[in-house]
Amino acid sequence: MQWEIVIGLEVHSQLSTQSKIFSGAPTAYGAAPNTQACAVDLALPGVLPVLNRGAVERAIKFGLAVGATVNRRSIFARKNYFYPDLPKGYQISQFEIPVVSGGAIKIQVGENEKSIRLTRAHLEEDAGKSLHEDFQGMTGIDLNRACTPLLEIVSEPDMRSAQEAVAYAKTLHSLVRYLEICDGNMQEGSFRCDANVSVRPMGVETLGTRCEIKNLNSFRFLEKAIEYEARRQIEILEDGGTIKQQTRLYDSDKDETRSMRSKEDSEDYRYFPDPDLLPVEISEEWLEQMRATLPELPEAKRLRFMSEYALPAYDAAVLTVSREAAAYFEEAQNGFGGEAKLCANWIMGDVSAALNKESLEIADSHVTSSQLAGLLKRIADGTISGKIAKEVFDAMWNGEGDADTIIEAKGLKQISDSSAIEKLVDDIIAQNPEQVAEYRGGKEKVYGFFVGLAMKASKGKANPAQLNEILKRKLTG
């Protein structure tokens, strides 16, 4: 029997506010445990929550960016459950009327484009964190994250493979960073996914029983967890068993999912409107103010790169994966002013390789966009060859200055003097009569032998185009 995998994602994006969603406590990451939790976060008697306007504004921006309905009136609810790291005994969230309803995200998997529908995006507070490793036989509680603002983005079950789920998560990750509503730091938990996975026989419309895999904080883990969970469910069903609705965790060391608890339905949380918080009213004026702050979004930028710079779709997609990468390309290209494909190739090639080697983001590149533009100018005007350019780039990366300084200091200017190249070629032909005879006898593969000797003799500085023209002319006699 052929099986179809059905996936929906719930993504928790930590909003980039300086203070928490219902208190003035800071949200900075990395502080000592329980030093950033105030009386409101701890739910001490007599305190009342006050909604952070900045969190609502970020939710509005997201809704506008995905073509969703931004509800003019939304309400907060209490989601009741007991957890040691949830001091109130309930989480303030949104249920019946969230800030954002609907919308869609376009994803690209290989050559195929697909639209993933969004169910909603609602505001809520995060819980604290249980600490197990530092307390032998006991559990510590850090409430620094309690009340941290989250936007939970819930998709419809529109994805049919782990690869589609990863493409969706990456697209969403790029979007929230473009909008500057979330820093997207997955190691610090600012962007994490819960994956709802079920399987059903191919062609059947009814959804299977789903299991939710919690807190996946890397794209690789997301892919591996979904693939494992789908295999597990298929094996159970093919053995005649049934799937139990569960919340599961992914153990990356063993590459498996394990049961945490039976999965609750919404009625189990006994949602009811929070009596301490007024409904959120969003005026037309406020909505338009937020619309005016939207940047050029990734898809629009990708299409513009293709039309304005004549870049292939793949290059445009790579260069717009983040706002910082797109800005680096445009700054370098504007400074260069030459063929955009050459600029794109250098960023996707040597620049990316150097960044990956040192695990750096493009904003931290040792070679600035203006320095790269200077290097590209010298390639384009024939001062240096592509091969020498790589040597210059390495020197730039190591802090030896800009391209012109390095070319001058190291004597790397390309040899474009025709008479000098002709003499060099004449010497090589005279010294290798046997290979010359082979070439003239029809053994064209030996041509590379002469190119290698010529480049070696010129220390890589001979103009490749001129060298080829002169070498072919002289070899053919």
Short mmCIF file of C-alpha atoms in Angstrom, two decimals:
data_model
loop_
_atom_site.label_atom_id
_atom_site.label_comp_id
_atom_site.label_asym_id
_atom_site.label_seq_id
_atom_site.Cartn_x
_atom_site.Cartn_y
_atom_site.Cartn_z
CA MET A 1 0.00 0.00 0.00
CA GLN A 2 1.19 3.49 -0.78
CA TRP A 3 0.98 6.03 2.03
CA GLU A 4 0.67 9.81 2.02
CA ILE A 5 2.26 11.93 4.75
CA VAL A 6 0.22 14.89 6.02
CA ILE A 7 2.03 17.65 7.92
CA GLY A 8 0.97 20.88 9.57
CA LEU A 9 3.37 23.11 11.48
CA GLU A 10 2.95 25.35 14.50
CA VAL A 11 5.82 27.82 14.60
CA HIS A 12 6.62 29.85 17.70
CA SER A 13 8.34 33.12 16.79
CA GLN A 14 9.67 35.14 19.71
CA LEU A 15 8.83 38.76 18.96
CA SER A 16 11.65 41.27 19.00
CA THR A 17 10.29 43.55 21.74
CA GLN A 18 12.63 44.80 24.44
CA SER A 19 10.15 43.96 27.20
CA LYS A 20 7.69 41.13 27.78
CA ILE A 21 4.19 40.91 26.42
CA PHE A 22 2.36 41.68 29.68
CA SER A 23 5.08 43.23 31.88
CA GLY A 24 8.04 45.59 31.72
CA ALA A 25 10.63 42.87 32.43
CA PRO A 26 13.43 42.62 29.81
CA THR A 27 13.58 39.86 27.20
CA ALA A 28 17.38 39.79 26.64
CA TYR A 29 18.77 36.27 26.21
CA GLY A 30 21.45 34.76 28.43
CA ALA A 31 20.82 36.44 31.80
CA ALA A 32 21.34 34.49 35.03
CA PRO A 33 18.28 32.35 35.92
CA ASN A 34 15.32 34.19 37.45
CA THR A 35 16.87 37.66 37.11
CA GLN A 36 14.45 38.82 34.41
CA ALA A 37 11.12 37.82 35.88
CA CYS A 38 8.99 40.43 37.64
CA ALA A 39 5.90 40.11 39.86
CA VAL A 40 3.59 39.93 36.81
CA ASP A 41 5.63 37.12 35.23
CA LEU A 42 5.61 35.25 38.54
CA ALA A 43 1.82 35.72 38.86
CA LEU A 44 2.06 37.13 42.39
CA PRO A 45 -1.29 38.11 43.97
CA GLY A 46 -2.65 41.54 43.08
CA VAL A 47 -0.71 42.11 39.84
CA LEU A 48 -2.38 42.73 36.50
CA PRO A 49 -1.07 42.21 32.95
CA VAL A 50 -0.68 45.20 30.61
CA LEU A 51 -0.45 44.40 26.88
CA ASN A 52 2.76 45.43 25.07
CA ARG A 53 1.72 47.54 22.03
CA GLY A 54 4.93 46.55 20.21
CA ALA A 55 3.92 42.87 20.23
CA VAL A 56 0.59 43.70 18.58
CA GLU A 57 2.34 45.84 15.95
CA ARG A 58 4.65 42.97 15.02
CA ALA A 59 1.68 40.62 14.67
CA ILE A 60 -0.07 43.16 12.41
CA LYS A 61 3.04 43.42 10.19
CA PHE A 62 3.12 39.66 9.82
CA GLY A 63 -0.56 39.49 8.93
CA LEU A 64 -0.19 42.16 6.26
CA ALA A 65 2.89 40.43 4.81
CA VAL A 66 1.12 37.08 4.28
CA GLY A 67 -2.11 38.53 2.89
CA ALA A 68 -4.10 37.53 5.96
CA THR A 69 -7.06 39.15 7.64
CA VAL A 70 -5.94 41.39 10.48
CA ASN A 71 -8.89 41.26 12.82
CA ARG A 72 -9.88 44.73 14.01
CA ARG A 73 -10.95 43.24 17.33
CA SER A 74 -9.25 40.31 19.03
CA ILE A 75 -9.38 38.92 22.53
CA PHE A 76 -7.06 37.10 24.91
CA ALA A 77 -7.99 33.85 26.63
CA ARG A 78 -6.68 31.74 29.46
CA LYS A 79 -5.41 28.32 28.37
CA ASN A 80 -5.48 26.25 31.53
CA TYR A 81 -2.98 23.52 32.29
CA PHE A 82 -0.50 22.72 35.02
CA TYR A 83 3.20 22.84 34.35
CA PRO A 84 5.96 23.51 36.90
CA ASP A 85 7.34 26.33 34.72
CA LEU A 86 3.96 28.04 34.27
CA PRO A 87 3.43 29.96 37.55
CA LYS A 88 -0.14 31.10 36.83
CA GLY A 89 -1.45 27.62 36.08
CA TYR A 90 -2.66 29.02 32.76
CA GLN A 91 -1.12 30.60 29.68
CA ILE A 92 -2.47 33.88 28.33
CA SER A 93 -3.05 33.17 24.66
CA GLN A 94 -5.59 33.86 21.94
CA PHE A 95 -8.17 31.33 20.85
CA GLU A 96 -11.50 32.35 19.36
CA ILE A 97 -10.45 35.65 17.75
CA PRO A 98 -6.67 35.93 17.10
CA VAL A 99 -4.98 39.04 15.70
CA VAL A 100 -4.30 37.28 12.37
CA SER A 101 -6.58 34.87 10.48
CA GLY A 102 -5.76 33.12 7.20
CA GLY A 103 -3.03 34.11 4.74
CA ALA A 104 -0.60 31.92 2.84
CA ILE A 105 3.11 31.25 2.34
CA LYS A 106 4.58 30.26 -1.04
CA ILE A 107 7.32 27.65 -0.90
CA GLN A 108 9.73 26.29 -3.50
CA VAL A 109 10.75 22.61 -3.47
CA GLY A 110 13.02 21.85 -6.38
CA GLU A 111 11.28 23.15 -9.49
CA ASN A 112 7.84 23.09 -7.87
CA GLU A 113 6.12 26.03 -6.20
CA LYS A 114 3.34 25.45 -3.68
CA SER A 115 1.14 27.64 -1.52
CA ILE A 116 0.72 26.65 2.14
CA ARG A 117 -2.40 28.05 3.80
CA LEU A 118 -2.16 29.61 7.24
CA THR A 119 -4.91 29.00 9.76
CA ARG A 120 -4.03 31.80 12.15
CA ALA A 121 -1.24 33.66 13.91
CA HIS A 122 -1.98 34.50 17.51
CA LEU A 123 -0.21 36.28 20.30
CA GLU A 124 0.65 34.50 23.52
CA GLU A 125 3.13 34.43 26.38
CA ASP A 126 5.92 31.86 26.66
CA ALA A 127 6.35 29.66 29.72
CA GLY A 128 9.49 29.34 31.86
CA LYS A 129 12.09 26.61 31.47
CA SER A 130 12.74 23.46 33.48
CA LEU A 131 16.43 22.81 34.19
CA HIS A 132 17.40 19.18 34.69
CA GLU A 133 21.14 18.94 34.02
CA ASP A 134 22.39 21.16 36.87
CA PHE A 135 20.31 19.55 39.62
CA GLN A 136 21.03 15.87 40.21
CA GLY A 137 17.76 14.08 40.97
CA MET A 138 15.85 17.36 41.00
CA THR A 139 14.54 19.97 38.58
CA GLY A 140 15.23 23.69 38.72
CA ILE A 141 12.92 26.34 37.26
CA ASP A 142 14.12 29.42 35.36
CA LEU A 143 11.31 31.92 34.80
CA ASN A 144 13.27 34.37 32.65
CA ARG A 145 11.28 33.27 29.59
CA ALA A 146 7.93 33.48 31.38
CA CYS A 147 5.76 36.11 29.68
CA THR A 148 8.12 36.46 26.69
CA PRO A 149 6.03 37.51 23.64
CA LEU A 150 5.37 34.82 21.04
CA LEU A 151 3.53 34.84 17.75
CA GLU A 152 2.32 31.27 17.14
CA ILE A 153 1.87 30.75 13.40
CA VAL A 154 -0.35 27.76 12.64
CA SER A 155 -0.52 26.24 9.15
CA GLU A 156 -3.16 24.06 7.57
CA PRO A 157 -2.07 20.41 7.03
CA ASP A 158 -0.98 21.20 3.46
CA MET A 159 2.52 19.72 3.44
CA ARG A 160 3.13 16.23 2.05
CA SER A 161 6.81 15.57 2.79
CA ALA A 162 9.53 16.50 5.27
CA GLN A 163 11.19 18.48 2.48
CA GLU A 164 8.07 20.62 2.02
CA ALA A 165 7.90 21.19 5.78
CA VAL A 166 11.53 22.34 5.84
CA ALA A 167 10.97 24.62 2.84
CA TYR A 168 7.94 26.15 4.60
CA ALA A 169 9.86 26.64 7.87
CA LYS A 170 12.81 28.23 6.04
CA THR A 171 10.52 30.57 4.08
CA LEU A 172 8.75 31.62 7.27
CA HIS A 173 12.10 32.06 9.04
CA SER A 174 13.31 34.35 6.26
CA LEU A 175 10.06 36.34 6.32
CA VAL A 176 10.01 37.10 10.06
CA ARG A 177 13.64 38.23 9.82
CA TYR A 178 12.86 40.46 6.82
CA LEU A 179 10.04 42.01 8.82
CA GLU A 180 12.41 42.37 11.81
CA ILE A 181 9.70 41.02 14.10
CA CYS A 182 11.86 38.04 15.25
CA ASP A 183 15.63 37.51 15.27
CA GLY A 184 15.13 33.90 14.11
CA ASN A 185 17.83 32.55 16.43
CA MET A 186 16.99 28.85 16.62
CA GLN A 187 19.77 27.97 19.08
CA GLU A 188 18.30 30.42 21.58
CA GLY A 189 14.73 29.21 20.99
CA SER A 190 13.53 32.37 19.24
CA PHE A 191 12.17 30.32 16.35
CA ARG A 192 11.00 26.76 16.99
CA CYS A 193 8.53 24.37 15.42
CA ASP A 194 5.96 21.81 16.51
CA ALA A 195 5.17 19.35 13.72
CA ASN A 196 1.77 17.62 13.48
CA VAL A 197 2.31 14.42 11.49
CA SER A 198 -0.16 11.81 10.29
CA VAL A 199 -0.30 9.30 7.45
CA ARG A 200 -3.14 7.96 5.31
CA PRO A 201 -3.47 5.58 2.36
CA MET A 202 -2.80 7.38 -0.91
CA GLY A 203 -6.06 8.67 -2.38
CA VAL A 204 -7.96 8.73 0.92
CA GLU A 205 -9.27 12.17 1.94
CA THR A 206 -9.89 11.52 5.65
CA LEU A 207 -7.02 12.64 7.86
CA GLY A 208 -5.22 10.04 9.94
CA THR A 209 -4.62 10.35 13.69
CA ARG A 210 -1.88 12.92 14.20
CA CYS A 211 1.04 13.05 16.60
CA GLU A 212 2.65 16.35 17.54
CA ILE A 213 6.46 16.52 17.75
CA LYS A 214 7.40 19.38 20.07
CA ASN A 215 10.12 22.03 20.09
CA LEU A 216 12.18 21.27 16.98
CA ASN A 217 14.87 23.93 16.88
CA SER A 218 16.77 23.16 13.67
CA PHE A 219 15.69 22.54 10.10
CA ARG A 220 17.70 19.32 10.04
CA PHE A 221 15.99 17.98 13.16
CA LEU A 222 12.60 18.97 11.71
CA GLU A 223 13.26 16.91 8.58
CA LYS A 224 14.65 13.89 10.42
CA ALA A 225 11.91 13.90 13.08
CA ILE A 226 9.12 13.96 10.47
CA GLU A 227 10.73 11.19 8.44
CA TYR A 228 11.13 9.00 11.53
CA GLU A 229 7.60 9.67 12.78
CA ALA A 230 6.04 8.91 9.39
CA ARG A 231 7.95 5.60 9.17
CA ARG A 232 6.86 4.72 12.72
CA GLN A 233 3.20 5.34 11.99
CA ILE A 234 3.26 3.43 8.69
CA GLU A 235 4.90 0.39 10.35
CA ILE A 236 2.24 0.37 13.11
CA LEU A 237 -0.62 0.59 10.61
CA GLU A 238 0.84 -2.07 8.31
CA ASP A 239 1.18 -4.39 11.32
CA GLY A 240 -2.55 -3.96 12.02
CA GLY A 241 -2.15 -1.46 14.89
CA THR A 242 -3.69 1.96 15.48
CA ILE A 243 -2.08 5.37 16.04
CA LYS A 244 -2.60 6.99 19.45
CA GLN A 245 -2.92 10.78 19.44
CA GLN A 246 0.19 11.89 21.33
CA THR A 247 2.63 14.67 21.99
CA ARG A 248 6.12 13.36 21.25
CA LEU A 249 9.69 14.63 21.53
CA TYR A 250 12.54 14.09 19.09
CA ASP A 251 15.78 12.58 20.44
CA SER A 252 18.46 13.74 17.99
CA ASP A 253 21.09 11.42 19.50
CA LYS A 254 19.01 8.33 18.75
CA ASP A 255 17.18 9.87 15.76
CA GLU A 256 13.78 8.80 17.06
CA THR A 257 10.60 10.28 18.48
CA ARG A 258 9.33 9.25 21.92
CA SER A 259 5.99 9.66 23.64
CA MET A 260 5.70 12.53 26.15
CA ARG A 261 1.99 12.51 26.93
CA SER A 262 -1.38 11.89 25.34
CA LYS A 263 -2.36 14.78 23.11
CA GLU A 264 -4.94 17.18 24.50
CA ASP A 265 -7.71 18.70 22.40
CA SER A 266 -8.71 22.35 22.74
CA GLU A 267 -11.64 21.53 25.06
CA ASP A 268 -9.18 19.97 27.51
CA TYR A 269 -7.58 23.39 28.06
CA ARG A 270 -10.88 24.96 29.22
CA TYR A 271 -10.24 28.20 27.36
CA PHE A 272 -12.14 31.24 28.61
CA PRO A 273 -11.67 35.00 27.98
CA ASP A 274 -9.06 36.58 30.25
CA PRO A 275 -10.99 38.98 32.54
CA ASP A 276 -7.87 41.10 33.18
CA LEU A 277 -7.28 42.10 29.55
CA LEU A 278 -9.50 44.28 27.39
CA PRO A 279 -10.15 43.29 23.77
CA VAL A 280 -7.52 44.60 21.32
CA GLU A 281 -9.02 47.20 18.97
CA ILE A 282 -6.99 47.92 15.81
CA SER A 283 -8.00 51.12 14.02
CA GLU A 284 -7.69 51.73 10.28
CA GLU A 285 -5.11 54.41 11.01
CA TRP A 286 -2.96 52.00 13.06
CA LEU A 287 -3.24 49.38 10.33
CA GLU A 288 -2.07 51.82 7.67
CA GLN A 289 0.81 52.97 9.86
CA MET A 290 2.00 49.37 10.06
CA ARG A 291 1.51 48.83 6.34
CA ALA A 292 3.78 51.81 5.67
CA THR A 293 6.60 50.17 7.64
CA LEU A 294 6.65 46.97 5.57
CA PRO A 295 9.94 46.43 3.71
CA GLU A 296 10.23 44.91 0.25
CA LEU A 297 9.34 41.29 0.97
CA PRO A 298 11.46 38.29 -0.08
CA GLU A 299 9.28 37.17 -2.98
CA ALA A 300 9.01 40.67 -4.45
CA LYS A 301 12.77 41.13 -4.04
CA ARG A 302 13.47 37.77 -5.70
CA LEU A 303 11.35 38.70 -8.73
CA ARG A 304 13.00 42.12 -8.93
CA PHE A 305 16.49 40.59 -8.86
CA MET A 306 15.47 38.40 -11.79
CA SER A 307 14.08 41.29 -13.84
CA GLU A 308 16.42 44.12 -12.82
CA TYR A 309 19.68 42.17 -12.75
CA ALA A 310 18.77 39.35 -15.18
CA LEU A 311 19.72 36.75 -12.58
CA PRO A 312 18.55 33.12 -12.87
CA ALA A 313 15.75 32.11 -10.49
CA TYR A 314 18.13 29.99 -8.40
CA ASP A 315 20.59 32.87 -7.89
CA ALA A 316 17.79 35.30 -7.02
CA ALA A 317 16.39 32.84 -4.46
CA VAL A 318 19.80 32.31 -2.80
CA LEU A 319 20.61 36.02 -2.67
CA THR A 320 17.27 36.95 -1.12
CA VAL A 321 17.28 34.25 1.55
CA SER A 322 17.93 36.98 4.11
CA ARG A 323 17.62 40.74 4.14
CA GLU A 324 21.33 41.02 4.93
CA ALA A 325 22.39 38.82 1.98
CA ALA A 326 20.21 40.81 -0.42
CA ALA A 327 21.62 44.10 0.85
CA TYR A 328 25.20 42.81 0.50
CA PHE A 329 24.54 41.81 -3.12
CA GLU A 330 22.94 45.12 -4.05
CA GLU A 331 25.67 47.18 -2.40
CA ALA A 332 28.41 45.14 -4.12
CA GLN A 333 26.63 45.23 -7.48
CA ASN A 334 25.97 48.97 -7.30
CA GLY A 335 29.63 49.57 -6.48
CA PHE A 336 30.77 47.24 -9.25
CA GLY A 337 28.37 48.31 -11.99
CA GLY A 338 29.27 45.38 -14.25
CA GLU A 339 27.73 42.01 -15.02
CA ALA A 340 25.45 41.08 -12.11
CA LYS A 341 25.95 37.35 -12.68
CA LEU A 342 29.68 37.75 -11.90
CA CYS A 343 28.81 39.48 -8.62
CA ALA A 344 26.24 36.78 -7.76
CA ASN A 345 28.72 34.00 -8.51
CA TRP A 346 31.32 35.49 -6.18
CA ILE A 347 28.85 35.90 -3.31
CA MET A 348 27.41 32.39 -3.73
CA GLY A 349 30.90 30.95 -4.23
CA ASP A 350 33.99 32.38 -2.53
CA VAL A 351 32.19 34.69 -0.09
CA SER A 352 29.78 31.96 1.08
CA ALA A 353 32.57 29.38 1.36
CA ALA A 354 34.66 31.72 3.52
CA LEU A 355 31.66 32.53 5.72
CA ASN A 356 30.76 28.85 6.15
CA LYS A 357 34.34 27.97 7.03
CA GLU A 358 34.23 30.35 9.99
CA SER A 359 30.49 29.92 10.74
CA LEU A 360 29.85 33.62 10.11
CA GLU A 361 26.76 35.45 8.90
CA ILE A 362 27.14 37.67 5.84
CA ALA A 363 26.74 40.78 8.01
CA ASP A 364 30.01 39.74 9.70
CA SER A 365 31.94 39.10 6.47
CA HIS A 366 35.62 40.05 6.63
CA VAL A 367 35.30 41.31 3.04
CA THR A 368 32.81 44.16 2.85
CA SER A 369 30.45 44.65 -0.07
CA SER A 370 32.48 47.68 -1.24
CA GLN A 371 35.71 45.67 -1.11
CA LEU A 372 34.13 42.93 -3.21
CA ALA A 373 32.98 45.57 -5.69
CA GLY A 374 36.60 46.76 -5.97
CA LEU A 375 37.79 43.24 -6.71
CA LEU A 376 35.10 42.68 -9.35
CA LYS A 377 36.14 45.90 -11.12
CA ARG A 378 39.68 44.63 -11.48
CA ILE A 379 38.46 41.31 -12.90
CA ALA A 380 36.17 43.10 -15.35
CA ASP A 381 38.79 45.56 -16.60
CA GLY A 382 41.34 42.80 -17.13
CA THR A 383 43.79 43.93 -14.43
CA ILE A 384 43.71 40.44 -12.89
CA SER A 385 42.51 37.02 -14.02
CA GLY A 386 39.82 35.04 -12.26
CA LYS A 387 42.48 32.76 -10.83
CA ILE A 388 44.54 35.62 -9.41
CA ALA A 389 41.32 37.17 -8.08
CA LYS A 390 40.94 34.24 -5.70
CA GLU A 391 44.41 34.97 -4.30
CA VAL A 392 43.46 38.64 -3.89
CA PHE A 393 40.18 37.66 -2.19
CA ASP A 394 42.03 35.46 0.31
CA ALA A 395 44.34 38.38 1.14
CA MET A 396 41.35 40.70 1.55
CA TRP A 397 39.68 38.17 3.84
CA ASN A 398 42.85 38.10 5.94
CA GLY A 399 42.76 41.86 6.36
CA GLU A 400 45.56 42.87 3.99
CA GLY A 401 43.58 45.76 2.49
CA ASP A 402 41.46 46.39 -0.59
CA ALA A 403 41.96 44.82 -3.99
CA ASP A 404 44.05 47.61 -5.57
CA THR A 405 46.42 47.72 -2.59
CA ILE A 406 46.96 43.96 -2.66
CA ILE A 407 47.38 43.76 -6.45
CA GLU A 408 50.01 46.50 -6.35
CA ALA A 409 51.85 45.18 -3.29
CA LYS A 410 52.04 41.60 -4.61
CA GLY A 411 52.66 42.50 -8.26
CA LEU A 412 49.61 40.59 -9.44
CA LYS A 413 48.61 42.64 -12.46
CA GLN A 414 47.63 40.51 -15.40
CA ILE A 415 50.05 40.37 -18.35
CA SER A 416 48.12 41.83 -21.28
CA ASP A 417 51.12 42.86 -23.36
CA SER A 418 50.69 40.86 -26.59
CA SER A 419 54.38 40.89 -27.43
CA ALA A 420 55.28 39.48 -24.00
CA ILE A 421 52.70 36.70 -24.34
CA GLU A 422 53.88 35.94 -27.90
CA LYS A 423 57.48 35.53 -26.71
CA LEU A 424 56.34 33.29 -23.87
CA VAL A 425 54.37 31.10 -26.31
CA ASP A 426 57.24 30.99 -28.80
CA ASP A 427 59.59 29.73 -26.09
CA ILE A 428 57.18 26.98 -25.03
CA ILE A 429 56.59 25.82 -28.61
CA ALA A 430 60.32 25.75 -29.28
CA GLN A 431 61.00 23.72 -26.13
CA ASN A 432 58.31 21.08 -26.79
CA PRO A 433 58.49 19.99 -30.45
CA GLU A 434 57.17 16.48 -29.76
CA GLN A 435 53.90 17.80 -28.23
CA VAL A 436 53.60 20.37 -31.01
CA ALA A 437 53.74 17.59 -33.55
CA GLU A 438 51.10 15.61 -31.67
CA TYR A 439 48.74 18.60 -31.60
CA ARG A 440 49.27 19.37 -35.26
CA GLY A 441 48.70 15.67 -35.97
CA GLY A 442 45.17 15.91 -34.51
CA LYS A 443 45.71 15.15 -30.79
CA GLU A 444 43.79 18.17 -29.50
CA LYS A 445 43.88 17.04 -25.87
CA VAL A 446 47.53 18.08 -25.70
CA TYR A 447 46.39 21.72 -25.95
CA GLY A 448 45.86 21.83 -22.19
CA PHE A 449 49.52 20.91 -21.74
CA PHE A 450 50.59 24.15 -23.45
CA VAL A 451 48.07 26.25 -21.50
CA GLY A 452 49.40 24.83 -18.25
CA LEU A 453 53.01 25.58 -19.19
CA ALA A 454 52.13 29.12 -20.27
CA MET A 455 50.22 29.94 -17.09
CA LYS A 456 53.00 28.47 -14.98
CA ALA A 457 55.63 30.48 -16.84
CA SER A 458 53.61 33.67 -16.33
CA LYS A 459 52.92 32.81 -12.67
CA GLY A 460 49.21 32.76 -13.48
CA LYS A 461 49.23 36.35 -14.72
CA ALA A 462 48.87 35.88 -18.49
CA ASN A 463 45.59 37.25 -19.85
CA PRO A 464 43.66 34.00 -20.55
CA ALA A 465 41.80 35.32 -23.60
CA GLN A 466 44.94 36.71 -25.23
CA LEU A 467 46.95 33.62 -24.34
CA ASN A 468 44.38 31.31 -25.96
CA GLU A 469 44.21 33.39 -29.11
CA ILE A 470 48.00 33.55 -29.54
CA LEU A 471 48.59 29.91 -28.55
CA LYS A 472 46.01 28.54 -31.00
CA ARG A 473 47.29 30.74 -33.80
CA LYS A 474 50.89 29.71 -33.32
CA LEU A 475 50.17 26.00 -32.77
CA THR A 476 48.14 25.74 -35.94
CA GLY A 477 51.08 27.37 -37.73
#
